[in-house]
PDB file of C-alpha atoms and ligand atoms in Angstrom:
ATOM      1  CA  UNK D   1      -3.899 -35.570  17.897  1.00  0.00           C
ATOM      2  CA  UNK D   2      -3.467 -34.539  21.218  1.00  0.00           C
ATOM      3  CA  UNK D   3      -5.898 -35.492  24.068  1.00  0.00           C
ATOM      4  CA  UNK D   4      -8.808 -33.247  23.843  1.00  0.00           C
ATOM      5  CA  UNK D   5      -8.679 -34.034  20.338  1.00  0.00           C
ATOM      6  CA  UNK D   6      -7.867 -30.330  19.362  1.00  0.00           C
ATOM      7  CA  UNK D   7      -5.389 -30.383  16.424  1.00  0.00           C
ATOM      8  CA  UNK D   8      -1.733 -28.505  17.070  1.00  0.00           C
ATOM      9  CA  UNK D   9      -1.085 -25.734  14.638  1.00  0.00           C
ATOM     10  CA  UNK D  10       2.046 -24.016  15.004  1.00  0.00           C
ATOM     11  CA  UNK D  11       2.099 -20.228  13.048  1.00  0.00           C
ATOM     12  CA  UNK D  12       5.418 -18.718  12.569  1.00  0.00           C
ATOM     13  CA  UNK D  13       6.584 -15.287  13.295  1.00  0.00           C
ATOM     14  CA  UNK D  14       3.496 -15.062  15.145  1.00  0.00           C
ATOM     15  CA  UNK D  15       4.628 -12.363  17.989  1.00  0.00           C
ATOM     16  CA  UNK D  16       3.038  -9.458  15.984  1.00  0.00           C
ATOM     17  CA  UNK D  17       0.908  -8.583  12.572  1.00  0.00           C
ATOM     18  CA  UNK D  18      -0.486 -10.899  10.295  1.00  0.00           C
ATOM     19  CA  UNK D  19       0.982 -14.071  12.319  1.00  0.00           C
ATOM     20  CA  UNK D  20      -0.429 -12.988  15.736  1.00  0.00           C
ATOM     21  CA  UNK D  21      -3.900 -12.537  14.163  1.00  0.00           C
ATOM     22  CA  UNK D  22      -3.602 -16.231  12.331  1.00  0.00           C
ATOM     23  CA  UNK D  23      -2.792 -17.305  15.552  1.00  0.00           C
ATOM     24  CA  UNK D  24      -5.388 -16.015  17.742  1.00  0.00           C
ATOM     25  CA  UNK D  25      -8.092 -17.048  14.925  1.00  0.00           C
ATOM     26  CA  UNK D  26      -6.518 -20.927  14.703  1.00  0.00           C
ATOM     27  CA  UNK D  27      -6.917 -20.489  18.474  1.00  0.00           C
ATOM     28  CA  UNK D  28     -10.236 -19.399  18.501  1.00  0.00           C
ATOM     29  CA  UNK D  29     -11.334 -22.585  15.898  1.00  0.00           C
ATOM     30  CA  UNK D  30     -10.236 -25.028  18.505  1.00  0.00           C
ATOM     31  CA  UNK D  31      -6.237 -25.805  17.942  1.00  0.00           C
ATOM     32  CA  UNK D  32      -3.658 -25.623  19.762  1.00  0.00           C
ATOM     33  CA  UNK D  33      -1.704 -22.924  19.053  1.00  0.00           C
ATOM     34  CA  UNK D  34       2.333 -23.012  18.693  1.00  0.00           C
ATOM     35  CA  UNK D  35       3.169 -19.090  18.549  1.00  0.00           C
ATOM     36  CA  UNK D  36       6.691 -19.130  17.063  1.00  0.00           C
ATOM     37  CA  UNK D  37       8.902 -16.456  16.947  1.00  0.00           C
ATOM     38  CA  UNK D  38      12.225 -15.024  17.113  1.00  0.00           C
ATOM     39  CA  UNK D  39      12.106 -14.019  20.867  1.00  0.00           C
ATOM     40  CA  UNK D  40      10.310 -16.186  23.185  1.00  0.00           C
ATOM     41  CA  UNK D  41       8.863 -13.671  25.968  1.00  0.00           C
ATOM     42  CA  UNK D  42       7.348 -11.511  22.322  1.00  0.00           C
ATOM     43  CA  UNK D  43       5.134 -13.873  21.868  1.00  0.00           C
ATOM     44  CA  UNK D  44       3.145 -13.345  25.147  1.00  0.00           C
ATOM     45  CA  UNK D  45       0.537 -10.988  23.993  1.00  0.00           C
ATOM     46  CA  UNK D  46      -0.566 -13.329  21.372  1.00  0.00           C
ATOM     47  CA  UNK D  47      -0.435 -16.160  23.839  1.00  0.00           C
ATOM     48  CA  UNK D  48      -2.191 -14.312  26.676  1.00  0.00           C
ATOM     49  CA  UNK D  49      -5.060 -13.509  24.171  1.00  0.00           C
ATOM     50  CA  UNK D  50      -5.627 -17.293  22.664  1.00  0.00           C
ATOM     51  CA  UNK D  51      -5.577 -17.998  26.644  1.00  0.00           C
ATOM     52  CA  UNK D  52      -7.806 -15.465  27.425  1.00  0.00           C
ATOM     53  CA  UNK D  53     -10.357 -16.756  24.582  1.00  0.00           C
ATOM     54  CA  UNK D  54     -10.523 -19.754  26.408  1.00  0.00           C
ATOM     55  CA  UNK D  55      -7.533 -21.604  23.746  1.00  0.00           C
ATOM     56  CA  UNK D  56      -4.545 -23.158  24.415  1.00  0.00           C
ATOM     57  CA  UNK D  57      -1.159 -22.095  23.328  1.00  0.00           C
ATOM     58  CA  UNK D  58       2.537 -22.227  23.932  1.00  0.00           C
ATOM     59  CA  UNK D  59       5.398 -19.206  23.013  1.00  0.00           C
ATOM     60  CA  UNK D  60       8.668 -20.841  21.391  1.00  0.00           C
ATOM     61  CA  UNK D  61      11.359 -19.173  20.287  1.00  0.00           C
ATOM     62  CA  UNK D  62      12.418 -19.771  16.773  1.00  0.00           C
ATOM     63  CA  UNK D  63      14.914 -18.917  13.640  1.00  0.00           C
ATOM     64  CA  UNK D  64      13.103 -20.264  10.731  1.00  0.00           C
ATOM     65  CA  UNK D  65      16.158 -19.877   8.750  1.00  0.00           C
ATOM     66  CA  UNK D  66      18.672 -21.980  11.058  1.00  0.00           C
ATOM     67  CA  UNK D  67      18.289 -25.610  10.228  1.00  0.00           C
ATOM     68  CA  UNK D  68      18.744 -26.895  14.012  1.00  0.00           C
ATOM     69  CA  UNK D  69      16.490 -24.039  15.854  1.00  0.00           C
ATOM     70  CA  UNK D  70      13.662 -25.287  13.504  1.00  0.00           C
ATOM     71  CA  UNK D  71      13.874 -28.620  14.611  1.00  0.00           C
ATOM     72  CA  UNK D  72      14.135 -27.950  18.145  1.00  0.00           C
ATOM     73  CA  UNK D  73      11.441 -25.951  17.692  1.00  0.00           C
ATOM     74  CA  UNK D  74       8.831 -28.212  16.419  1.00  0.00           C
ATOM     75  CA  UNK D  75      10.527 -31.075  19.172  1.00  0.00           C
ATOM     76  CA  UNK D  76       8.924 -28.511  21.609  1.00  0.00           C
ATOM     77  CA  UNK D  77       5.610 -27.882  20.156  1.00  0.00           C
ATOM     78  CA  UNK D  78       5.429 -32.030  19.970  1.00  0.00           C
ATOM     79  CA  UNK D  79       6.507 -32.546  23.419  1.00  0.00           C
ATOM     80  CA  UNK D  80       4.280 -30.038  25.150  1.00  0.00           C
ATOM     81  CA  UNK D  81       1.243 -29.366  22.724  1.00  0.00           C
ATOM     82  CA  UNK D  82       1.114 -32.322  20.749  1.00  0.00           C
ATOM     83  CA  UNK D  83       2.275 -33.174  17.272  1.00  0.00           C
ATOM     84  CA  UNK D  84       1.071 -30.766  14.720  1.00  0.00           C
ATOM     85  CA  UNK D  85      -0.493 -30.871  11.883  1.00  0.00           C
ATOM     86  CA  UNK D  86      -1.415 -27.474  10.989  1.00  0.00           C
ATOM     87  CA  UNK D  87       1.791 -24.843   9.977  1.00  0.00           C
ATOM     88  CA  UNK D  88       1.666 -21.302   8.802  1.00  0.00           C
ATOM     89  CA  UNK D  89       5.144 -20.617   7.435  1.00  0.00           C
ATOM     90  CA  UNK D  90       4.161 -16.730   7.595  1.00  0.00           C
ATOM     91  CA  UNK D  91       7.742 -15.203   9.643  1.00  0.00           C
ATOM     92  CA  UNK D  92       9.044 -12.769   7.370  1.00  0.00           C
ATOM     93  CA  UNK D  93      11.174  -9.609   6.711  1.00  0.00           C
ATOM     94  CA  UNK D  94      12.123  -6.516   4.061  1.00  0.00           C
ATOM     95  CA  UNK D  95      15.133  -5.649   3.297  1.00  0.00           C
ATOM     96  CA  UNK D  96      14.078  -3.013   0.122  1.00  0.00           C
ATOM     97  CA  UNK D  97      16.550  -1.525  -1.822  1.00  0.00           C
ATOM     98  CA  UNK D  98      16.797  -0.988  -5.833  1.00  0.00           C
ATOM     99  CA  UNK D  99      18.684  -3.554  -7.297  1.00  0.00           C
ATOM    100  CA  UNK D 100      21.909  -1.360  -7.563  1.00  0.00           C
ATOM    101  CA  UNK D 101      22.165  -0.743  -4.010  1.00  0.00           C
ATOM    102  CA  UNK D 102      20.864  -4.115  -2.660  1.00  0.00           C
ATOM    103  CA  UNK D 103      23.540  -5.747  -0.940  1.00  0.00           C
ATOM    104  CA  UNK D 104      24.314  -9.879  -1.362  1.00  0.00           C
ATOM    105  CA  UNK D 105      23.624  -9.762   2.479  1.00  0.00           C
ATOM    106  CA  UNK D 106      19.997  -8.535   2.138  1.00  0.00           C
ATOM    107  CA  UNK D 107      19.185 -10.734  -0.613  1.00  0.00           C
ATOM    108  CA  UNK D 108      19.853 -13.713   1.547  1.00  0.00           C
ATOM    109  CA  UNK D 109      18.739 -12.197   4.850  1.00  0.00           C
ATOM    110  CA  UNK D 110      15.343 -12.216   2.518  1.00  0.00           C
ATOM    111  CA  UNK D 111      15.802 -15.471   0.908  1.00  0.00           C
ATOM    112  CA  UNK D 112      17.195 -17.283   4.293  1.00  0.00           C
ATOM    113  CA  UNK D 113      13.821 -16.061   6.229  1.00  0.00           C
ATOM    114  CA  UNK D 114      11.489 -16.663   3.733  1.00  0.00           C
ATOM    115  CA  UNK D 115      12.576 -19.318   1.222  1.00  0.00           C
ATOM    116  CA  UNK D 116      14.590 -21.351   3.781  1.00  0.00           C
ATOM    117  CA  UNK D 117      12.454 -20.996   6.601  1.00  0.00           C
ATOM    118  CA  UNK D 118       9.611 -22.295   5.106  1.00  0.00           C
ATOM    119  CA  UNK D 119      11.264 -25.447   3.831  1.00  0.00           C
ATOM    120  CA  UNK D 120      13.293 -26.261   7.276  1.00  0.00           C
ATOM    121  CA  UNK D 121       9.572 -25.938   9.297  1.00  0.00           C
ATOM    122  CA  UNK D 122       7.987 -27.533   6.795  1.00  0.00           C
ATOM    123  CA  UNK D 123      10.545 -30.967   6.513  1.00  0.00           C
ATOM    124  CA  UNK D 124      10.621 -30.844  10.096  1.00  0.00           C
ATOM    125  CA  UNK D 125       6.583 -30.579  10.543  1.00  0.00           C
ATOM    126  CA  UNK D 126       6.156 -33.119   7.598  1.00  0.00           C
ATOM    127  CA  UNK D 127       6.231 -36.437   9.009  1.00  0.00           C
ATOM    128  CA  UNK D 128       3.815 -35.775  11.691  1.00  0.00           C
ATOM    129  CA  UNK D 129       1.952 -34.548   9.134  1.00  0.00           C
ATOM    130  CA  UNK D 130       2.107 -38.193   7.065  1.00  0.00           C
ATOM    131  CA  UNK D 131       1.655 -39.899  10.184  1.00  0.00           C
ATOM    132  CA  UNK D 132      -1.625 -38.436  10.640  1.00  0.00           C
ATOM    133  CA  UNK D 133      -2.650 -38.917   7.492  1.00  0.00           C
ATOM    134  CA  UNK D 134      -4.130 -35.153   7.856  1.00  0.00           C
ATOM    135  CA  UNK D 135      -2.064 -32.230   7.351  1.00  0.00           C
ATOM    136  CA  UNK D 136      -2.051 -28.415   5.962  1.00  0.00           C
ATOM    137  CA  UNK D 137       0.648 -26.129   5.260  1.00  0.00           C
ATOM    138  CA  UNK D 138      -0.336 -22.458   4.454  1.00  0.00           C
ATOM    139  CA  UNK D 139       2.707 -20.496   3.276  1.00  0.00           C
ATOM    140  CA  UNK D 140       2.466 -16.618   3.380  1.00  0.00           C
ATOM    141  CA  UNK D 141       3.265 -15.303  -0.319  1.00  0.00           C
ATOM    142  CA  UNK D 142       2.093 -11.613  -1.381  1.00  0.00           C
ATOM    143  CA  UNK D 143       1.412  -9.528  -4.466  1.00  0.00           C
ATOM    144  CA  UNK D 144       4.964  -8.390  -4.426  1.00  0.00           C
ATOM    145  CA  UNK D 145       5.148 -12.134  -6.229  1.00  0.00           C
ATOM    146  CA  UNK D 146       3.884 -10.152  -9.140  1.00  0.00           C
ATOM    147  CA  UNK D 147       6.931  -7.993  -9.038  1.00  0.00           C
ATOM    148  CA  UNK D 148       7.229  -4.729  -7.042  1.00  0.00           C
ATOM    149  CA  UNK D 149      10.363  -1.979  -7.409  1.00  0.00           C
ATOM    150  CA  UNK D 150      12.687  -2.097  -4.576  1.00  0.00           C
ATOM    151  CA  UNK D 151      11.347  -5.831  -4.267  1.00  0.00           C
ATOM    152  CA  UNK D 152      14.079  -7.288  -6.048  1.00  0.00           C
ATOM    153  CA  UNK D 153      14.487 -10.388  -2.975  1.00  0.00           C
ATOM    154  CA  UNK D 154      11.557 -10.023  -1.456  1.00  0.00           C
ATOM    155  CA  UNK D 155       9.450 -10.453  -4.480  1.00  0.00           C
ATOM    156  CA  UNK D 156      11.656 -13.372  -5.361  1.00  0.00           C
ATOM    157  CA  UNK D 157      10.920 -15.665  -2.686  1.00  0.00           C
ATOM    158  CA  UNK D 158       6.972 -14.702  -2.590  1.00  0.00           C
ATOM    159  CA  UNK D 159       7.161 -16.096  -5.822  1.00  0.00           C
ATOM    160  CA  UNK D 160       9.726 -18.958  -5.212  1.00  0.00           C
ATOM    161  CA  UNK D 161       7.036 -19.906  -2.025  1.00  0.00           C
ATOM    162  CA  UNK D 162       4.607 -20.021  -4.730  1.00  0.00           C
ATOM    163  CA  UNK D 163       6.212 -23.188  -6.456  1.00  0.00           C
ATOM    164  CA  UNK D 164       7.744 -24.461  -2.838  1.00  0.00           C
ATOM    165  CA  UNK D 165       3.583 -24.787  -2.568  1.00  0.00           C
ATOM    166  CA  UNK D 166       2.489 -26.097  -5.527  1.00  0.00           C
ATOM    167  CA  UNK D 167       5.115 -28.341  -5.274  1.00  0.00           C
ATOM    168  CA  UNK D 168       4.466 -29.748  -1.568  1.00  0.00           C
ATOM    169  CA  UNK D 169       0.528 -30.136  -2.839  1.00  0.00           C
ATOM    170  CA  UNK D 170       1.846 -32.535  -5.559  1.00  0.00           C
ATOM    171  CA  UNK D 171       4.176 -34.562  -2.622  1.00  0.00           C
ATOM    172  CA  UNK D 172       2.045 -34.714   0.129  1.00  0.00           C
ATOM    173  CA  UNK D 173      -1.382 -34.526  -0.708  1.00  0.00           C
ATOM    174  CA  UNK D 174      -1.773 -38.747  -0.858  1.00  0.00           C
ATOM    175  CA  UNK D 175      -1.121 -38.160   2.483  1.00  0.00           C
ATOM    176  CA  UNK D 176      -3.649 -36.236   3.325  1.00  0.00           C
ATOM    177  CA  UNK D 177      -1.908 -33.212   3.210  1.00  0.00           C
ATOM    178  CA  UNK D 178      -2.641 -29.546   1.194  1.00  0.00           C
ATOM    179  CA  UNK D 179      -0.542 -26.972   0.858  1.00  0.00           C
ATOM    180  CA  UNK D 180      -2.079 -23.795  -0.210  1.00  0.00           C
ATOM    181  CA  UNK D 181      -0.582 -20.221  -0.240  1.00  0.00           C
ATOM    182  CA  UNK D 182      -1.881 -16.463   0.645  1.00  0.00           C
ATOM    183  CA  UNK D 183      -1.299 -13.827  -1.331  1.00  0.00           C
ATOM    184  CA  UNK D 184      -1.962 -10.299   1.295  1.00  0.00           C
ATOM    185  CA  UNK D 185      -1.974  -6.968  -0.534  1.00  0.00           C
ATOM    186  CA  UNK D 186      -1.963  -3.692   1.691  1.00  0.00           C
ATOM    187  CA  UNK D 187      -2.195  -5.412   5.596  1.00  0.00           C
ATOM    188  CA  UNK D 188      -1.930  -2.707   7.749  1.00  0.00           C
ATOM    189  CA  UNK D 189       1.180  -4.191  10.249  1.00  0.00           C
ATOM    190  CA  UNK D 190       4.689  -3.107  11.703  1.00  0.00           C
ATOM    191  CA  UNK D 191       6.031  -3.819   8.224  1.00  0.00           C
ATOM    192  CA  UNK D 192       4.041  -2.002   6.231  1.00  0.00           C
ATOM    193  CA  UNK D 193       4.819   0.930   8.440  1.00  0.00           C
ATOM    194  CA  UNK D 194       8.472  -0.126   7.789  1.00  0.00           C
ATOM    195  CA  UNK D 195       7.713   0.530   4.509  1.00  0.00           C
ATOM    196  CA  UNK D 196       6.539   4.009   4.858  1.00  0.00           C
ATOM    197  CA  UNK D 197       9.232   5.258   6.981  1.00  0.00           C
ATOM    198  CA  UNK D 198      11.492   4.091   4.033  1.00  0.00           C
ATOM    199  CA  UNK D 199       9.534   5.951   1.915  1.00  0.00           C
ATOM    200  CA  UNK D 200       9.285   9.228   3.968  1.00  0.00           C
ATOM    201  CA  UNK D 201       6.281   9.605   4.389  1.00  0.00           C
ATOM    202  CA  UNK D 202       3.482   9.440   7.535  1.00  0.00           C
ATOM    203  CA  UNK D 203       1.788   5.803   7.834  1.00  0.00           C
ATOM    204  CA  UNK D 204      -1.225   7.219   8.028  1.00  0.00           C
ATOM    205  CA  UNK D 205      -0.436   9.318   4.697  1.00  0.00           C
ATOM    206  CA  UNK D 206       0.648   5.864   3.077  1.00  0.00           C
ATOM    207  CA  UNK D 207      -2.665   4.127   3.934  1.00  0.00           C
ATOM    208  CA  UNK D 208      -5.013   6.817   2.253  1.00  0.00           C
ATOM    209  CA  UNK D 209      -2.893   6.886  -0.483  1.00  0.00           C
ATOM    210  CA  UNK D 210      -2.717   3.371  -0.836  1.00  0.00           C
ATOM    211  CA  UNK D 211      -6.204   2.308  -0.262  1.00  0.00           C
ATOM    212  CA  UNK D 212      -7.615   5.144  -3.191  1.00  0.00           C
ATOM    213  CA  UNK D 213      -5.293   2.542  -5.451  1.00  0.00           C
ATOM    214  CA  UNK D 214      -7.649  -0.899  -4.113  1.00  0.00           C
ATOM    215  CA  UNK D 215     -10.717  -1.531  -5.617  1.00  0.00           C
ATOM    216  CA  UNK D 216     -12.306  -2.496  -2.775  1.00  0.00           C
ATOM    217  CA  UNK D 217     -11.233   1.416  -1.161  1.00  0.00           C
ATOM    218  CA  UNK D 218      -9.627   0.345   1.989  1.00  0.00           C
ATOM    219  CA  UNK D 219      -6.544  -1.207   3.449  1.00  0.00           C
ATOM    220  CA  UNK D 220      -6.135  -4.900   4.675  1.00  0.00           C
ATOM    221  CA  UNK D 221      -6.803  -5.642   8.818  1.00  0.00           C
ATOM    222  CA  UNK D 222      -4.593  -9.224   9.821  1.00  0.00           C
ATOM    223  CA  UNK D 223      -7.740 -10.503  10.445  1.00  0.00           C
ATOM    224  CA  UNK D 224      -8.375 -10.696   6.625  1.00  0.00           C
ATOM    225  CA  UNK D 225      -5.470 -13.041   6.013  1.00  0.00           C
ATOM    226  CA  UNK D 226      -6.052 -15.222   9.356  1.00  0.00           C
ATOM    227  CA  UNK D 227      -9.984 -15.327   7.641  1.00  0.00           C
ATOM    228  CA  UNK D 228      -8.422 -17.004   4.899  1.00  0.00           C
ATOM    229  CA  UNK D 229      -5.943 -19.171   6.781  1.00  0.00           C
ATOM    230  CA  UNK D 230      -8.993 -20.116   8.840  1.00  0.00           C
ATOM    231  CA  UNK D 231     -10.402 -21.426   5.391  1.00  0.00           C
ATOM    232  CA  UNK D 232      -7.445 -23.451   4.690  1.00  0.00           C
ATOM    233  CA  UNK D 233      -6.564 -25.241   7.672  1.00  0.00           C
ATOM    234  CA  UNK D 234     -10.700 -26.471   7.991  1.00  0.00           C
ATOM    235  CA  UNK D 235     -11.466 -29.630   7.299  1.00  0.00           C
ATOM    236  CA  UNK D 236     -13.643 -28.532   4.682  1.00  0.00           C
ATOM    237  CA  UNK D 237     -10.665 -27.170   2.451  1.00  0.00           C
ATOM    238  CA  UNK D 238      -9.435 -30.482   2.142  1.00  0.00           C
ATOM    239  CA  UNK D 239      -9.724 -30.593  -1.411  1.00  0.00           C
ATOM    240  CA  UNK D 240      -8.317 -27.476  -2.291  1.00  0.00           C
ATOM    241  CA  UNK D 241      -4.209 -27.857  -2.821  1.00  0.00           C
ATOM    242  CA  UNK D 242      -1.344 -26.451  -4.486  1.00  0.00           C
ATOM    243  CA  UNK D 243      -3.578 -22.981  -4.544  1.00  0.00           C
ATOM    244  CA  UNK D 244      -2.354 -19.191  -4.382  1.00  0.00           C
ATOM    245  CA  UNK D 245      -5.260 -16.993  -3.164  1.00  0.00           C
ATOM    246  CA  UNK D 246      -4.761 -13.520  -3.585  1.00  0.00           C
ATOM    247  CA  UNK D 247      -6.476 -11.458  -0.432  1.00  0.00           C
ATOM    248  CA  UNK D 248      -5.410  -7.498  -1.784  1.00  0.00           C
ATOM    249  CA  UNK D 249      -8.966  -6.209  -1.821  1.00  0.00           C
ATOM    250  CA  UNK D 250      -9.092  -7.014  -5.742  1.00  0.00           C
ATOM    251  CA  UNK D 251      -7.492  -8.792  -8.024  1.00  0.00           C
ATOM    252  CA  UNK D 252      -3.995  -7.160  -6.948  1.00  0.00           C
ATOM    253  CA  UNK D 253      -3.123  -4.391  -4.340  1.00  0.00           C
TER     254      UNK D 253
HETATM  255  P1  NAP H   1       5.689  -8.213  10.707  1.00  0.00           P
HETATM  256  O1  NAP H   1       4.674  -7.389  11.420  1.00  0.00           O
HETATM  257  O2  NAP H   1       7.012  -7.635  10.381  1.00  0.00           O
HETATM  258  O3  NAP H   1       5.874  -9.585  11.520  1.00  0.00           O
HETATM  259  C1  NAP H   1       6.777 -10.564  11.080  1.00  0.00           C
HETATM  260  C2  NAP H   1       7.170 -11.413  12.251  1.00  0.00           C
HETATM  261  O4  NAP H   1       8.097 -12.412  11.773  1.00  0.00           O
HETATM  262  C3  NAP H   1       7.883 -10.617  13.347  1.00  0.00           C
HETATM  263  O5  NAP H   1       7.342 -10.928  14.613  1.00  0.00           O
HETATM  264  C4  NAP H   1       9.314 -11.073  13.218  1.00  0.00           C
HETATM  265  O6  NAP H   1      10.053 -11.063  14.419  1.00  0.00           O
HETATM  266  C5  NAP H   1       9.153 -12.499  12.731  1.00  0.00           C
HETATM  267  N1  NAP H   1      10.371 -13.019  12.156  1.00  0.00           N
HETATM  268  C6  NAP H   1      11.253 -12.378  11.343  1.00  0.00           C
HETATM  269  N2  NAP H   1      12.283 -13.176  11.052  1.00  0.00           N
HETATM  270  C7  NAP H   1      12.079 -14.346  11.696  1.00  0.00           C
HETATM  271  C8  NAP H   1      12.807 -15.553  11.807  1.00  0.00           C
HETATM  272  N3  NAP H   1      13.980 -15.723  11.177  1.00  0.00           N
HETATM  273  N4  NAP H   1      12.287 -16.570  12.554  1.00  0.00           N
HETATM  274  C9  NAP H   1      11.123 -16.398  13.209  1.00  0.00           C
HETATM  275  N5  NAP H   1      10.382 -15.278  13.149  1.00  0.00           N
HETATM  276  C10 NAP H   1      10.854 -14.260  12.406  1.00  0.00           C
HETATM  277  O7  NAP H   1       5.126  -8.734   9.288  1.00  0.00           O
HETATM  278  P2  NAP H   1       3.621  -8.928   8.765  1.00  0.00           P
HETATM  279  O8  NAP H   1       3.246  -7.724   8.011  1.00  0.00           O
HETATM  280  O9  NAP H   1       2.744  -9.451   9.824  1.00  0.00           O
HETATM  281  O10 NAP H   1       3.887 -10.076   7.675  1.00  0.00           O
HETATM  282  C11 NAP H   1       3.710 -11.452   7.935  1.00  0.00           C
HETATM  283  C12 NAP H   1       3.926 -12.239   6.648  1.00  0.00           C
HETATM  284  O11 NAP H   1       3.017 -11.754   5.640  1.00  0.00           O
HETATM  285  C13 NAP H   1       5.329 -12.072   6.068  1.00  0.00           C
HETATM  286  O12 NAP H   1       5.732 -13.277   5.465  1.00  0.00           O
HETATM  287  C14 NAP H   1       5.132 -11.007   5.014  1.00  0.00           C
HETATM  288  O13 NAP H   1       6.119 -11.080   4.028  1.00  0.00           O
HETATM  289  C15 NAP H   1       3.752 -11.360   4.506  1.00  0.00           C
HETATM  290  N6  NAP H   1       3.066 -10.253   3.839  1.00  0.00           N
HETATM  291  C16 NAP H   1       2.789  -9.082   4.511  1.00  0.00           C
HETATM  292  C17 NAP H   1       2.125  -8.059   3.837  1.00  0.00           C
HETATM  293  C18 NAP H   1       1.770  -6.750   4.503  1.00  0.00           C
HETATM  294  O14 NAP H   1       1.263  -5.860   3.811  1.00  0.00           O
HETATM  295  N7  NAP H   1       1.987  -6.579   5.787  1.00  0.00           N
HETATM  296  C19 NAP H   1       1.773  -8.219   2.500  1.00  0.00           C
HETATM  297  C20 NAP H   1       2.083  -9.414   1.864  1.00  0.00           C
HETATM  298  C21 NAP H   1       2.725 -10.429   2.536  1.00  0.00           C
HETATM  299  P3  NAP H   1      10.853  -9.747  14.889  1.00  0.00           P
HETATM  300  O15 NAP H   1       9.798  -8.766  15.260  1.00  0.00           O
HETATM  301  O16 NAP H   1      11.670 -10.199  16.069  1.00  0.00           O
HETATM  302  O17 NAP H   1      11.678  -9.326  13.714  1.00  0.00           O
END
């Protein structure tokens, strides 16, 4: 632990959407807050607002998928935060298309950011993890896991991160360490908006239509899934590992 005994989380692709909110909520709890992301100086709003909540937190730049930018990565979130023991593997990206016009290149694009990424943070945040004796890793799945058309990758590695999890829960957790997994439905972010521009039609179109089709009648906020992330990286979730919560406003989105 560092010196005011906060613990470091780091939360990837945390610039924007679901990761900045996961951030600024780990922030608010009391950690340390390693805001990760592909560009450095994007990560400022979500830094400026931990800081501004009276938190501490540091931008670093980041490719989840590239074996040595990982590692430098969590070297710098050691050196100047303090070793962590919290990680959100929650970067991500689409690349939709229907199978017969998905290219190789987007199906490892998805698979590199995803799949990869989450393993390369998650061996390189692992033995500080063990050393502790205290640890949580919350990976970012989805209810695409279940299968969703034009999904083909994408849907893939939610549900490959589904076993990566179960799987680290089994490894680590005589260490002290859970791995759990969040399943978002309909969050209302950049990608999502992605998605309705492929789609042609308005975002706020795509909302209304979407949120008629959850039971609970609305769309996800980030702040749902950093509620839930909140839940997981507590001390008090320490005996709940290897778990896939879905947070879709029902029992899918
Ligand atoms: P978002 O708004 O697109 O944000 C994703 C962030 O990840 C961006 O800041 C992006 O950086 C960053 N990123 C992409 N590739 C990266 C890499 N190689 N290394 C480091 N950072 C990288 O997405 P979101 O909606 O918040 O989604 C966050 C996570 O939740 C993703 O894993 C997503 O699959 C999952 N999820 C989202 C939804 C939803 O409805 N929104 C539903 C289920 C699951 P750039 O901006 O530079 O590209």
């Amino acid at each position: 632990m560092n010196a005011d005994n906060a613990r470091t989380a780091i939360v990837t692709g945390a610039a924007r959407g679901i990761g900045a909110a996961v951030a600024r909520r780990l922030g608010a709890d009391g950690c340390a807050v390693a805001v990760l992301d592909l560009d450095e100086s994007a990560c400022a709003p979500t830094v400026d607002a931990i800081g501004s909540a009276g938190g501490r937190a540091l931008a670093v730049a980041v490719d989840v998928a590239d074996e040595a930018s990982a590692q430098a990565a969590v070297e710098r979130v050691v050196g100047e935060l303090g070793a962590p023991t919290i990680l959100v593997n929650n970067a991500g990206i689409i690349r939709d298309n229907l199978l017969f016009k998905m290219s190789a290149d987007d199906w490892d694009a998805v698979m590199g950011v995803h799949l990869r990424g989450a393993f390369l943070m998650s061996r390189a945040v692992q033995q500080h993890m063990t050393d502790a004796g205290w640890g949580r890793i919350i990976n970012l799945s989805s209810t695409s896991a279940l299968g969703n058309r034009g999904q083909a990758n994408y849907s893939t590695a939610k549900a490959g991160l589904q076993g990566f999890t179960k799987t680290l829960a089994i490894e680590l957790g005589r260490f002290g360490v859970t791995a759990n997994a969040i399943a978002p439905g309909f969050i209302q972010t950049d990608m999502t908006r992605a998605t309705a521009e492929r789609l042609g039609v308005s975002f706020e179109d795509f909302i209304a239509f979407s949120a008629k089709e959850i039971p609970v009648q609305r769309v996800g906020q980030p702040e749902d899934i950093a509620a839930m992330a909140s839940f997981f990286a507590s001390e008090e979730a320490g005996f709940v590992s290897g778990q896939v919560i879905y947070v879709a406003g029902g029992p899918r989105a």
